[in-house]
Coordinates of C-alpha atoms in Angstrom, one line a residue:
S1 CA 35.7 -0.9 -37.9
S2 CA 33.9 0.6 -34.9
T3 CA 32.9 4.2 -34.6
R4 CA 35.0 6.2 -32.1
E5 CA 32.0 6.6 -29.8
E6 CA 31.8 2.2 -29.8
L7 CA 35.5 2.4 -29.0
Q8 CA 35.2 5.0 -26.2
A9 CA 32.2 2.6 -24.6
S10 CA 34.8 -0.6 -25.0
L11 CA 37.6 1.4 -23.2
T12 CA 35.3 2.4 -20.4
R13 CA 33.7 -1.0 -20.2
K14 CA 37.6 -2.0 -19.1
G15 CA 38.1 0.7 -16.7
Y16 CA 40.1 3.3 -19.0
E17 CA 39.1 6.9 -19.5
A18 CA 39.6 8.5 -23.1
D19 CA 38.3 11.6 -24.9
I20 CA 36.5 11.1 -28.4
S21 CA 39.3 13.2 -29.5
E22 CA 41.9 10.8 -28.2
I23 CA 40.6 8.1 -29.7
F24 CA 41.7 7.4 -33.8
G25 CA 40.1 3.9 -34.8
A26 CA 40.8 2.5 -38.5
A27 CA 36.6 3.3 -39.4
Y28 CA 37.3 7.5 -38.4
L29 CA 40.8 7.4 -40.1
T30 CA 39.2 6.2 -43.5
A31 CA 37.0 8.8 -43.6
V32 CA 39.5 11.3 -43.1
Y33 CA 41.6 9.7 -45.6
L34 CA 38.6 9.9 -48.0
R35 CA 37.9 13.6 -47.1
S36 CA 41.5 14.6 -47.7
N37 CA 43.5 12.5 -50.0
A38 CA 41.0 10.4 -52.2
Q39 CA 40.1 13.6 -54.4
L40 CA 36.5 13.0 -54.7
A41 CA 33.9 15.0 -56.6
A42 CA 30.4 16.1 -55.4
G43 CA 28.3 13.0 -56.3
D44 CA 30.9 10.5 -55.5
K45 CA 30.1 7.3 -53.8
V46 CA 31.8 4.7 -51.5
Y47 CA 30.7 1.0 -51.4
V48 CA 31.8 -0.3 -48.2
A49 CA 32.5 -4.0 -47.6
G50 CA 32.4 -3.7 -43.6
A51 CA 30.9 -3.1 -40.9
P52 CA 28.2 -0.4 -40.0
G53 CA 30.6 1.4 -37.9
M54 CA 32.7 1.8 -41.0
A55 CA 29.9 3.5 -43.2
S56 CA 28.6 5.7 -40.4
E57 CA 32.1 7.3 -39.8
I58 CA 32.5 8.0 -43.7
R59 CA 29.0 9.4 -44.0
R60 CA 29.7 11.6 -40.7
H61 CA 33.6 12.6 -41.4
A62 CA 33.9 12.4 -45.2
G63 CA 30.4 13.5 -46.0
L64 CA 29.9 10.9 -48.6
E65 CA 26.7 8.8 -49.8
V66 CA 27.8 4.9 -48.6
L67 CA 26.4 1.7 -50.0
G68 CA 26.8 -1.3 -48.4
G69 CA 28.4 -1.3 -45.0
G70 CA 25.8 -3.6 -43.2
D71 CA 23.1 -3.1 -46.0
D72 CA 24.4 -6.0 -48.0
N73 CA 24.6 -8.7 -44.7
D74 CA 21.3 -10.6 -46.1
R75 CA 22.8 -11.2 -49.3
I76 CA 24.7 -14.3 -47.8
G77 CA 23.4 -17.5 -49.9
C78 CA 22.6 -15.5 -53.3
S79 CA 23.5 -17.3 -56.7
V80 CA 26.5 -16.4 -59.2
E81 CA 23.7 -15.3 -61.5
E82 CA 22.5 -13.0 -59.1
V83 CA 25.6 -11.5 -58.6
A84 CA 26.6 -11.3 -62.0
M85 CA 23.6 -9.9 -63.3
E86 CA 23.1 -6.8 -60.7
L87 CA 23.4 -3.0 -61.6
L88 CA 26.5 -1.5 -60.5
D89 CA 26.1 2.3 -59.4
P90 CA 28.3 4.1 -61.7
A91 CA 28.9 6.8 -59.1
V92 CA 30.8 4.6 -56.9
R93 CA 34.5 5.9 -57.0
V94 CA 36.1 4.3 -54.0
V95 CA 35.6 0.3 -52.4
V96 CA 36.1 0.3 -49.0
M97 CA 37.0 -2.9 -46.9
G98 CA 37.1 -3.4 -43.3
G99 CA 36.8 -6.1 -41.0
D100 CA 33.1 -7.6 -41.4
A101 CA 32.6 -10.6 -39.1
A102 CA 29.0 -10.6 -39.4
G103 CA 28.4 -10.4 -43.0
F104 CA 31.7 -11.3 -44.8
S105 CA 30.4 -12.8 -48.2
Y106 CA 31.0 -14.2 -51.7
Y107 CA 28.5 -11.2 -52.4
K108 CA 30.3 -8.7 -51.3
V109 CA 33.8 -9.7 -52.5
S110 CA 31.8 -10.2 -55.7
K111 CA 30.5 -6.5 -55.6
C112 CA 34.3 -5.4 -54.9
V113 CA 35.5 -7.1 -57.6
R114 CA 32.9 -5.7 -60.0
Y115 CA 33.2 -2.1 -58.7
L116 CA 37.1 -2.0 -59.2
V117 CA 37.2 -3.7 -62.5
E118 CA 33.9 -2.2 -64.2
N119 CA 34.3 1.5 -62.8
A120 CA 37.0 3.1 -64.3
G121 CA 39.3 4.7 -61.8
C122 CA 37.9 3.2 -58.9
Q123 CA 39.7 3.5 -55.9
F124 CA 40.6 0.4 -53.6
V125 CA 41.1 1.3 -49.7
L126 CA 41.7 -1.0 -47.0
A127 CA 40.9 0.1 -43.5
N128 CA 43.6 -2.1 -41.6
P129 CA 45.7 -4.8 -42.9
D130 CA 45.7 -7.0 -40.0
T131 CA 45.1 -10.8 -41.7
R132 CA 44.2 -12.6 -38.4
F133 CA 43.8 -11.9 -34.7
P134 CA 44.5 -14.6 -31.7
I135 CA 41.5 -16.3 -29.7
A136 CA 41.4 -19.1 -27.1
S137 CA 40.0 -22.3 -28.8
A138 CA 37.5 -24.5 -27.7
R139 CA 40.2 -26.6 -26.7
A140 CA 40.6 -24.3 -23.5
A141 CA 37.8 -25.4 -22.1
D142 CA 38.3 -29.3 -22.5
P143 CA 41.8 -30.2 -21.8
G144 CA 41.5 -33.8 -22.4
R145 CA 41.2 -32.7 -26.6
E146 CA 44.5 -32.5 -28.2
G147 CA 45.9 -29.4 -30.3
S148 CA 46.6 -26.1 -29.2
V149 CA 44.4 -23.9 -26.8
H150 CA 45.2 -20.8 -28.7
S151 CA 43.8 -19.9 -32.2
Y152 CA 43.2 -17.5 -34.7
L153 CA 40.2 -16.2 -37.0
P154 CA 40.6 -13.8 -40.0
A155 CA 40.4 -10.3 -40.0
A156 CA 40.2 -7.4 -42.5
G157 CA 43.7 -8.2 -44.5
A158 CA 42.5 -11.3 -44.9
Q159 CA 39.5 -10.8 -46.4
A160 CA 40.8 -7.9 -48.7
A161 CA 43.3 -10.7 -49.9
C162 CA 40.4 -12.4 -51.7
V163 CA 39.7 -9.0 -53.8
S164 CA 43.4 -8.6 -54.6
A165 CA 44.0 -12.1 -55.6
C166 CA 40.6 -11.7 -57.8
T167 CA 41.6 -8.0 -59.2
G168 CA 45.5 -8.2 -59.2
R169 CA 45.1 -4.8 -57.4
S170 CA 46.6 -4.0 -54.1
P171 CA 44.6 -1.7 -51.7
V172 CA 45.9 1.8 -50.4
V173 CA 46.2 1.1 -46.9
V174 CA 45.1 3.8 -44.3
G175 CA 45.5 1.8 -40.6
K176 CA 48.7 0.8 -39.5
P177 CA 51.5 0.7 -40.5
S178 CA 50.5 3.1 -43.0
T179 CA 51.9 6.2 -41.2
L180 CA 48.9 8.4 -42.4
A181 CA 47.3 7.8 -38.5
M182 CA 50.8 9.1 -36.7
K183 CA 50.5 12.5 -38.6
L184 CA 47.2 12.9 -38.0
I185 CA 47.7 12.1 -34.3
M186 CA 50.5 14.2 -34.0
A187 CA 48.9 17.2 -35.7
E188 CA 45.7 17.1 -33.8
H189 CA 47.6 16.6 -30.2
G190 CA 50.8 18.4 -31.0
I191 CA 52.9 15.1 -29.9
D192 CA 56.7 15.1 -29.4
P193 CA 57.9 11.9 -31.2
A194 CA 60.9 11.9 -28.7
R195 CA 58.1 11.2 -26.0
T196 CA 56.0 8.8 -27.3
A197 CA 55.9 5.2 -27.7
M198 CA 53.7 2.9 -29.6
I199 CA 52.5 -0.1 -27.9
G200 CA 51.4 -3.7 -29.8
D201 CA 51.2 -7.1 -30.0
T202 CA 52.0 -7.7 -33.8
L203 CA 55.3 -7.0 -35.5
D204 CA 54.1 -6.2 -39.2
T205 CA 51.2 -3.6 -38.2
D206 CA 51.7 -2.1 -34.6
I207 CA 55.7 -2.2 -34.3
E208 CA 56.2 -1.3 -38.0
F209 CA 54.1 1.1 -37.7
G210 CA 56.1 2.7 -34.6
N211 CA 59.1 2.6 -36.3
A212 CA 57.8 3.9 -39.6
S213 CA 56.6 6.9 -37.7
G214 CA 60.0 7.6 -35.9
V215 CA 58.2 7.0 -32.4
S216 CA 59.6 4.2 -29.8
T217 CA 58.3 0.7 -30.0
V218 CA 57.0 -1.7 -26.8
L219 CA 55.6 -5.3 -28.1
V220 CA 53.4 -6.7 -25.4
L221 CA 53.1 -10.6 -25.2
T222 CA 49.6 -11.0 -24.7
G223 CA 48.5 -11.3 -28.4
N224 CA 49.7 -12.2 -31.7
T225 CA 53.9 -12.5 -31.3
S226 CA 56.1 -14.5 -29.3
E227 CA 59.4 -13.0 -27.3
E228 CA 61.4 -14.9 -29.8
A229 CA 59.7 -13.6 -33.2
G230 CA 60.2 -10.1 -31.1
V231 CA 63.6 -10.7 -31.1
A232 CA 64.3 -12.1 -34.2
A233 CA 62.4 -9.4 -36.1
L234 CA 63.9 -7.6 -38.7
Q235 CA 65.0 -3.9 -38.3
G236 CA 61.7 -2.1 -39.8
K237 CA 59.9 -4.6 -37.2
R238 CA 62.0 -5.1 -34.4
P239 CA 60.6 -3.4 -31.2
A240 CA 62.8 -1.2 -28.5
L241 CA 61.3 -3.3 -26.0
I242 CA 59.4 -6.3 -25.1
V243 CA 57.5 -7.1 -22.2
S244 CA 54.8 -9.6 -21.0
S245 CA 52.0 -7.0 -20.6
A246 CA 51.5 -3.0 -20.9
A247 CA 51.3 -3.1 -17.0
D248 CA 54.7 -4.0 -17.1
L249 CA 55.6 -0.3 -18.2
L250 CA 55.0 0.8 -14.8
Y251 CA 58.1 -0.3 -13.7
V252 CA 60.0 0.6 -17.1
R253 CA 62.5 3.3 -17.3
G254 CA 62.5 5.7 -20.0
A255 CA 66.2 4.8 -20.9
A256 CA 65.1 1.2 -22.1
L257 CA 62.8 2.4 -24.7
Q258 CA 65.9 4.4 -26.4

């Protein structure tokens, strides 16, 4: 749920050069979706259960008034009665969820549920459906402890699942594997799908996204997925090529991606 500027700064710190126009993060794509596809009217508002970067991108690129987006982070620990009796803004027409590691709470889940149930016609949008991301656990620093040194933390899809379970509604997914992102990127930069590859570490977002978008796909083994899982994947999620890391692509001939 970062802004494009934040993503650019992260890339720069890692030694990659990228122009703002080349960066399409989930928050920016969500703003573009709301501006172009959500059919909102003047005065309509958005409730964001996500990081401040998500709210910032929606304000800047969709021109909408945003509630939440970090402003509710201090409501952790509020009572059920407080959540139930709080007055809702009737102008909220969309609930947007994104990664919210710093502020995910019962309060925010409840607010999302109430808007979707109580505000007639309120839309449910999820920036990216990833349910987890990999980490090196504390055991990696203590070889004497039993258990795996590899673990996971919940991502936006896991957080949104709480709201779906309560409301019975599935969100519109804007980020991978939705093809909206690829259509926007190709339209803005005139990219030829036949000369394009999607590189990622997750079968049901990165690889499914590339396959659905009609580009070649490369699975890297530096994150969520093992080589065995990549080889055994069903057609829609099966990569054209599996490599240990993106650096290996320096030695890959184009025919290997066909």
